[in-house]
Amino acid sequence: MANSSSPDAAAAGAQALQAEVMESPLQTYLLGILVSICGNVLISISLNIQKYAHVRQAQRGSQPYYTSVMWWCGVVLMGVGELGNFAAYGFAPASLIAPLGCVSVIASAVISVFFLKETIRASDIVGGTLAITGTYLLVTFAPHTSTHITAHLVQYYAISWHFLLYLFLEVVVFCFLLYLYKRRNVKHIIVVMLLVALLASLTVISVKAVSGMITETIKGQLQLIYPIFYVMLVVMVTSCAFQIKFLNQAMKMFDATEVVPINFVFFTASAVVAGIVFYQEFEGLALLNIFMFLFGCLLSFVGVFLIAQNRPKVKQLSQNFICMDRVPGRSHTDQVQPEAKTRTCGSLGANLLCNRAGQTDDP
């Protein structure tokens, strides 16, 4: 009798947990989409403000960029935008919120034309059209049900066999890629961005769990007393930190026109897979909806690639030359070559000579 009652109790517990997965009202679903879009637009505005602050400070050549009030305004706007994205995960499926990141790329391209006076290109128009079309398909055919996240439900999903298998495979692949990157010195962009994407998968899972439990707590169902909340909080902070670390390394090694589209594609794919595996967001979804959703993702990917490719780069002065008005120790100069008694070098050949002289003079 004990053996027969145990499966019944487990089944009853599973049914009780599954009862928490309810269809969200249309207003809640649309609220998540609206919050995510507004957050991504704010992020694009903040990036352009920060870029403008960098350009203005470089032209003035006076104080560092972090002393600019405009730069700090951009940072604050970015924080508000990221907070909006964080909140959106509590209202809508993760497989929908993540692809909406293309809104930031579209808005940034539009704002840069008017704000930074960049030239609009044919690829920008085509890419923006494809990305907007893909976004429309995503919103229309994405799962319209969202899990009411509770601590018990997160615990139930965390010990499910399909997530444990997914986590095991992810750890194995991550360790293999990290071995190639660190030990074998394989610095290919795909390797680095895959490391970012694998971390992003855990970030999406933990962000939605934390955001959802905070949302339920605000509604009156206290969830912050359960240990799983703090476990997910630690996972979220840790994965975000290492994700930013590898992303910064990618930005140092590769151009932003390569990093941005590849990161968007990999991040979106990892977020969709995380939503399917952990939160089972595609369960019961019609085959047509799945196909059109994936087609919308594909259009967004192509659109972002077209917008990001061959973007104008900020020209930097070569370190082998020194501006005429910035010779160290002098406010201005009218001589092309440095004075004979100074160690200032004004050309590549003189620079090599100075380096050689400095090497011979050193003990």
PDB file of C-alpha atoms in Angstrom, residues 81-262:
ATOM      1  CA  GLY A  81      16.586  50.028 -19.502  1.00  0.00           C
ATOM      2  CA  GLU A  82      18.201  46.910 -18.075  1.00  0.00           C
ATOM      3  CA  LEU A  83      15.824  47.093 -15.110  1.00  0.00           C
ATOM      4  CA  GLY A  84      12.929  47.173 -17.575  1.00  0.00           C
ATOM      5  CA  ASN A  85      14.243  44.064 -19.326  1.00  0.00           C
ATOM      6  CA  PHE A  86      14.622  42.377 -15.955  1.00  0.00           C
ATOM      7  CA  ALA A  87      11.022  43.187 -15.028  1.00  0.00           C
ATOM      8  CA  ALA A  88       9.733  42.025 -18.415  1.00  0.00           C
ATOM      9  CA  TYR A  89      10.836  38.450 -17.686  1.00  0.00           C
ATOM     10  CA  GLY A  90       8.299  38.393 -14.868  1.00  0.00           C
ATOM     11  CA  PHE A  91       5.389  39.102 -17.239  1.00  0.00           C
ATOM     12  CA  ALA A  92       6.181  37.322 -20.515  1.00  0.00           C
ATOM     13  CA  PRO A  93       7.981  34.147 -21.676  1.00  0.00           C
ATOM     14  CA  ALA A  94      11.777  34.248 -21.783  1.00  0.00           C
ATOM     15  CA  SER A  95      11.709  32.904 -25.355  1.00  0.00           C
ATOM     16  CA  LEU A  96       9.923  36.134 -26.370  1.00  0.00           C
ATOM     17  CA  ILE A  97      11.748  38.738 -24.265  1.00  0.00           C
ATOM     18  CA  ALA A  98      15.232  37.713 -25.428  1.00  0.00           C
ATOM     19  CA  PRO A  99      14.609  38.095 -29.215  1.00  0.00           C
ATOM     20  CA  LEU A 100      13.114  41.537 -28.579  1.00  0.00           C
ATOM     21  CA  GLY A 101      16.702  42.654 -28.043  1.00  0.00           C
ATOM     22  CA  CYS A 102      16.778  43.419 -31.776  1.00  0.00           C
ATOM     23  CA  VAL A 103      14.661  46.488 -30.944  1.00  0.00           C
ATOM     24  CA  SER A 104      17.763  47.977 -29.321  1.00  0.00           C
ATOM     25  CA  VAL A 105      19.796  47.476 -32.516  1.00  0.00           C
ATOM     26  CA  ILE A 106      17.059  49.012 -34.687  1.00  0.00           C
ATOM     27  CA  ALA A 107      16.544  51.986 -32.392  1.00  0.00           C
ATOM     28  CA  SER A 108      20.301  52.557 -32.086  1.00  0.00           C
ATOM     29  CA  ALA A 109      20.682  52.676 -35.875  1.00  0.00           C
ATOM     30  CA  VAL A 110      17.812  55.164 -36.207  1.00  0.00           C
ATOM     31  CA  ILE A 111      18.985  57.378 -33.338  1.00  0.00           C
ATOM     32  CA  SER A 112      22.581  57.467 -34.602  1.00  0.00           C
ATOM     33  CA  VAL A 113      21.387  58.897 -37.920  1.00  0.00           C
ATOM     34  CA  PHE A 114      19.639  61.859 -36.271  1.00  0.00           C
ATOM     35  CA  PHE A 115      21.697  62.261 -33.109  1.00  0.00           C
ATOM     36  CA  LEU A 116      25.252  61.434 -34.266  1.00  0.00           C
ATOM     37  CA  LYS A 117      24.667  62.482 -37.901  1.00  0.00           C
ATOM     38  CA  GLU A 118      25.720  59.097 -39.258  1.00  0.00           C
ATOM     39  CA  THR A 119      24.900  58.270 -42.874  1.00  0.00           C
ATOM     40  CA  ILE A 120      21.931  55.992 -43.451  1.00  0.00           C
ATOM     41  CA  ARG A 121      22.716  53.090 -45.773  1.00  0.00           C
ATOM     42  CA  ALA A 122      20.620  50.795 -47.939  1.00  0.00           C
ATOM     43  CA  SER A 123      21.585  47.852 -45.723  1.00  0.00           C
ATOM     44  CA  ASP A 124      20.220  49.762 -42.716  1.00  0.00           C
ATOM     45  CA  ILE A 125      16.829  50.172 -44.395  1.00  0.00           C
ATOM     46  CA  VAL A 126      16.649  46.546 -45.529  1.00  0.00           C
ATOM     47  CA  GLY A 127      17.946  45.236 -42.215  1.00  0.00           C
ATOM     48  CA  GLY A 128      15.548  47.401 -40.220  1.00  0.00           C
ATOM     49  CA  THR A 129      12.609  46.225 -42.329  1.00  0.00           C
ATOM     50  CA  LEU A 130      13.547  42.571 -41.847  1.00  0.00           C
ATOM     51  CA  ALA A 131      14.103  43.039 -38.111  1.00  0.00           C
ATOM     52  CA  ILE A 132      10.754  44.803 -37.642  1.00  0.00           C
ATOM     53  CA  THR A 133       8.983  42.088 -39.623  1.00  0.00           C
ATOM     54  CA  GLY A 134      10.704  39.413 -37.547  1.00  0.00           C
ATOM     55  CA  THR A 135       9.732  41.195 -34.337  1.00  0.00           C
ATOM     56  CA  TYR A 136       6.089  41.282 -35.444  1.00  0.00           C
ATOM     57  CA  LEU A 137       6.159  37.532 -36.139  1.00  0.00           C
ATOM     58  CA  LEU A 138       7.809  36.891 -32.759  1.00  0.00           C
ATOM     59  CA  VAL A 139       5.148  38.797 -30.870  1.00  0.00           C
ATOM     60  CA  THR A 140       2.319  37.237 -32.868  1.00  0.00           C
ATOM     61  CA  PHE A 141       3.340  33.577 -32.791  1.00  0.00           C
ATOM     62  CA  ALA A 142       5.299  33.355 -29.517  1.00  0.00           C
ATOM     63  CA  PRO A 143       3.778  31.356 -26.633  1.00  0.00           C
ATOM     64  CA  HIS A 144       1.033  33.464 -25.067  1.00  0.00           C
ATOM     65  CA  THR A 145       1.235  31.621 -21.778  1.00  0.00           C
ATOM     66  CA  SER A 146       3.653  32.534 -19.025  1.00  0.00           C
ATOM     67  CA  THR A 147       4.527  30.590 -15.928  1.00  0.00           C
ATOM     68  CA  HIS A 148       3.496  32.054 -12.598  1.00  0.00           C
ATOM     69  CA  ILE A 149       6.911  31.669 -11.016  1.00  0.00           C
ATOM     70  CA  THR A 150       6.927  30.411  -7.452  1.00  0.00           C
ATOM     71  CA  ALA A 151       9.705  28.927  -5.347  1.00  0.00           C
ATOM     72  CA  HIS A 152       8.096  25.463  -5.416  1.00  0.00           C
ATOM     73  CA  LEU A 153       7.770  25.565  -9.192  1.00  0.00           C
ATOM     74  CA  VAL A 154      11.402  26.613  -9.678  1.00  0.00           C
ATOM     75  CA  GLN A 155      12.520  23.760  -7.419  1.00  0.00           C
ATOM     76  CA  TYR A 156      10.357  21.344  -9.393  1.00  0.00           C
ATOM     77  CA  TYR A 157      11.830  22.485 -12.714  1.00  0.00           C
ATOM     78  CA  ALA A 158      15.408  22.524 -11.369  1.00  0.00           C
ATOM     79  CA  ILE A 159      15.389  18.793 -10.522  1.00  0.00           C
ATOM     80  CA  SER A 160      13.602  17.636 -13.680  1.00  0.00           C
ATOM     81  CA  TRP A 161      15.572  15.087 -15.687  1.00  0.00           C
ATOM     82  CA  HIS A 162      15.551  17.071 -18.949  1.00  0.00           C
ATOM     83  CA  PHE A 163      17.038  20.151 -17.267  1.00  0.00           C
ATOM     84  CA  LEU A 164      19.659  18.100 -15.428  1.00  0.00           C
ATOM     85  CA  LEU A 165      20.650  16.491 -18.734  1.00  0.00           C
ATOM     86  CA  TYR A 166      20.737  19.902 -20.398  1.00  0.00           C
ATOM     87  CA  LEU A 167      22.861  21.314 -17.556  1.00  0.00           C
ATOM     88  CA  PHE A 168      25.287  18.382 -17.751  1.00  0.00           C
ATOM     89  CA  LEU A 169      25.769  18.830 -21.520  1.00  0.00           C
ATOM     90  CA  GLU A 170      26.189  22.571 -21.094  1.00  0.00           C
ATOM     91  CA  VAL A 171      28.884  22.131 -18.427  1.00  0.00           C
ATOM     92  CA  VAL A 172      30.758  19.617 -20.599  1.00  0.00           C
ATOM     93  CA  VAL A 173      30.672  21.883 -23.661  1.00  0.00           C
ATOM     94  CA  PHE A 174      31.634  24.932 -21.591  1.00  0.00           C
ATOM     95  CA  CYS A 175      34.646  23.158 -20.071  1.00  0.00           C
ATOM     96  CA  PHE A 176      35.763  21.966 -23.512  1.00  0.00           C
ATOM     97  CA  LEU A 177      35.492  25.473 -24.989  1.00  0.00           C
ATOM     98  CA  LEU A 178      37.262  26.962 -21.981  1.00  0.00           C
ATOM     99  CA  TYR A 179      40.073  24.422 -22.448  1.00  0.00           C
ATOM    100  CA  LEU A 180      40.425  25.463 -26.103  1.00  0.00           C
ATOM    101  CA  TYR A 181      40.361  29.142 -25.175  1.00  0.00           C
ATOM    102  CA  LYS A 182      42.756  29.058 -22.214  1.00  0.00           C
ATOM    103  CA  ARG A 183      45.056  26.106 -22.803  1.00  0.00           C
ATOM    104  CA  ARG A 184      45.104  25.785 -26.591  1.00  0.00           C
ATOM    105  CA  ASN A 185      44.943  29.556 -27.108  1.00  0.00           C
ATOM    106  CA  VAL A 186      42.115  29.258 -29.646  1.00  0.00           C
ATOM    107  CA  LYS A 187      40.960  32.874 -29.917  1.00  0.00           C
ATOM    108  CA  HIS A 188      38.281  32.377 -32.560  1.00  0.00           C
ATOM    109  CA  ILE A 189      35.226  34.593 -32.205  1.00  0.00           C
ATOM    110  CA  ILE A 190      32.850  31.611 -32.301  1.00  0.00           C
ATOM    111  CA  VAL A 191      34.599  30.019 -29.317  1.00  0.00           C
ATOM    112  CA  VAL A 192      34.399  33.196 -27.227  1.00  0.00           C
ATOM    113  CA  MET A 193      30.803  33.960 -28.149  1.00  0.00           C
ATOM    114  CA  LEU A 194      29.742  30.375 -27.415  1.00  0.00           C
ATOM    115  CA  LEU A 195      31.178  30.777 -23.926  1.00  0.00           C
ATOM    116  CA  VAL A 196      29.084  33.917 -23.539  1.00  0.00           C
ATOM    117  CA  ALA A 197      25.978  32.175 -24.870  1.00  0.00           C
ATOM    118  CA  LEU A 198      26.287  29.194 -22.509  1.00  0.00           C
ATOM    119  CA  LEU A 199      26.541  31.584 -19.568  1.00  0.00           C
ATOM    120  CA  ALA A 200      23.640  33.606 -20.968  1.00  0.00           C
ATOM    121  CA  SER A 201      21.461  30.505 -20.876  1.00  0.00           C
ATOM    122  CA  LEU A 202      21.898  30.265 -17.101  1.00  0.00           C
ATOM    123  CA  THR A 203      21.441  34.016 -16.824  1.00  0.00           C
ATOM    124  CA  VAL A 204      18.057  33.884 -18.561  1.00  0.00           C
ATOM    125  CA  ILE A 205      16.857  31.008 -16.380  1.00  0.00           C
ATOM    126  CA  SER A 206      17.933  32.703 -13.159  1.00  0.00           C
ATOM    127  CA  VAL A 207      16.737  36.186 -14.179  1.00  0.00           C
ATOM    128  CA  LYS A 208      13.255  34.926 -14.980  1.00  0.00           C
ATOM    129  CA  ALA A 209      13.166  32.943 -11.719  1.00  0.00           C
ATOM    130  CA  VAL A 210      14.266  35.914  -9.592  1.00  0.00           C
ATOM    131  CA  SER A 211      12.049  38.382 -11.446  1.00  0.00           C
ATOM    132  CA  GLY A 212       9.057  36.055 -11.292  1.00  0.00           C
ATOM    133  CA  MET A 213       9.423  35.370  -7.576  1.00  0.00           C
ATOM    134  CA  ILE A 214       9.777  39.096  -6.864  1.00  0.00           C
ATOM    135  CA  THR A 215       6.640  39.730  -8.948  1.00  0.00           C
ATOM    136  CA  GLU A 216       4.675  37.098  -7.005  1.00  0.00           C
ATOM    137  CA  THR A 217       5.938  38.589  -3.741  1.00  0.00           C
ATOM    138  CA  ILE A 218       4.692  42.039  -4.785  1.00  0.00           C
ATOM    139  CA  LYS A 219       1.325  40.472  -5.582  1.00  0.00           C
ATOM    140  CA  GLY A 220       1.134  39.187  -2.021  1.00  0.00           C
ATOM    141  CA  GLN A 221       2.582  35.656  -2.200  1.00  0.00           C
ATOM    142  CA  LEU A 222       5.875  35.880  -0.308  1.00  0.00           C
ATOM    143  CA  GLN A 223       8.621  33.957  -2.132  1.00  0.00           C
ATOM    144  CA  LEU A 224      11.764  35.527  -0.692  1.00  0.00           C
ATOM    145  CA  ILE A 225      11.838  33.226   2.334  1.00  0.00           C
ATOM    146  CA  TYR A 226      12.749  30.179   0.249  1.00  0.00           C
ATOM    147  CA  PRO A 227      16.425  29.217  -0.288  1.00  0.00           C
ATOM    148  CA  ILE A 228      15.874  28.656  -4.019  1.00  0.00           C
ATOM    149  CA  PHE A 229      15.391  32.418  -4.466  1.00  0.00           C
ATOM    150  CA  TYR A 230      18.887  33.143  -3.155  1.00  0.00           C
ATOM    151  CA  VAL A 231      20.372  30.248  -5.115  1.00  0.00           C
ATOM    152  CA  MET A 232      18.955  31.722  -8.316  1.00  0.00           C
ATOM    153  CA  LEU A 233      20.134  35.189  -7.263  1.00  0.00           C
ATOM    154  CA  VAL A 234      23.714  33.927  -6.863  1.00  0.00           C
ATOM    155  CA  VAL A 235      23.529  32.125 -10.218  1.00  0.00           C
ATOM    156  CA  MET A 236      22.227  35.301 -11.863  1.00  0.00           C
ATOM    157  CA  VAL A 237      24.983  37.546 -10.483  1.00  0.00           C
ATOM    158  CA  THR A 238      27.778  35.028 -11.135  1.00  0.00           C
ATOM    159  CA  SER A 239      26.728  34.175 -14.686  1.00  0.00           C
ATOM    160  CA  CYS A 240      26.262  37.865 -15.518  1.00  0.00           C
ATOM    161  CA  ALA A 241      29.724  38.717 -14.200  1.00  0.00           C
ATOM    162  CA  PHE A 242      31.512  36.021 -16.226  1.00  0.00           C
ATOM    163  CA  GLN A 243      29.354  36.761 -19.245  1.00  0.00           C
ATOM    164  CA  ILE A 244      30.434  40.410 -19.167  1.00  0.00           C
ATOM    165  CA  LYS A 245      34.054  39.320 -18.701  1.00  0.00           C
ATOM    166  CA  PHE A 246      34.120  37.135 -21.842  1.00  0.00           C
ATOM    167  CA  LEU A 247      32.103  39.702 -23.791  1.00  0.00           C
ATOM    168  CA  ASN A 248      34.628  42.428 -22.958  1.00  0.00           C
ATOM    169  CA  GLN A 249      37.451  40.138 -24.065  1.00  0.00           C
ATOM    170  CA  ALA A 250      35.632  39.572 -27.346  1.00  0.00           C
ATOM    171  CA  MET A 251      35.245  43.334 -27.831  1.00  0.00           C
ATOM    172  CA  LYS A 252      38.995  43.760 -27.310  1.00  0.00           C
ATOM    173  CA  MET A 253      39.957  41.056 -29.791  1.00  0.00           C
ATOM    174  CA  PHE A 254      37.314  41.599 -32.479  1.00  0.00           C
ATOM    175  CA  ASP A 255      35.412  44.462 -34.043  1.00  0.00           C
ATOM    176  CA  ALA A 256      32.012  45.437 -32.690  1.00  0.00           C
ATOM    177  CA  THR A 257      30.435  44.821 -36.108  1.00  0.00           C
ATOM    178  CA  GLU A 258      31.287  41.145 -35.630  1.00  0.00           C
ATOM    179  CA  VAL A 259      30.590  40.822 -31.919  1.00  0.00           C
ATOM    180  CA  VAL A 260      27.152  42.517 -31.838  1.00  0.00           C
ATOM    181  CA  PRO A 261      25.280  40.365 -34.403  1.00  0.00           C
ATOM    182  CA  ILE A 262      26.912  37.088 -33.344  1.00  0.00           C
TER     183      ILE A 262
END
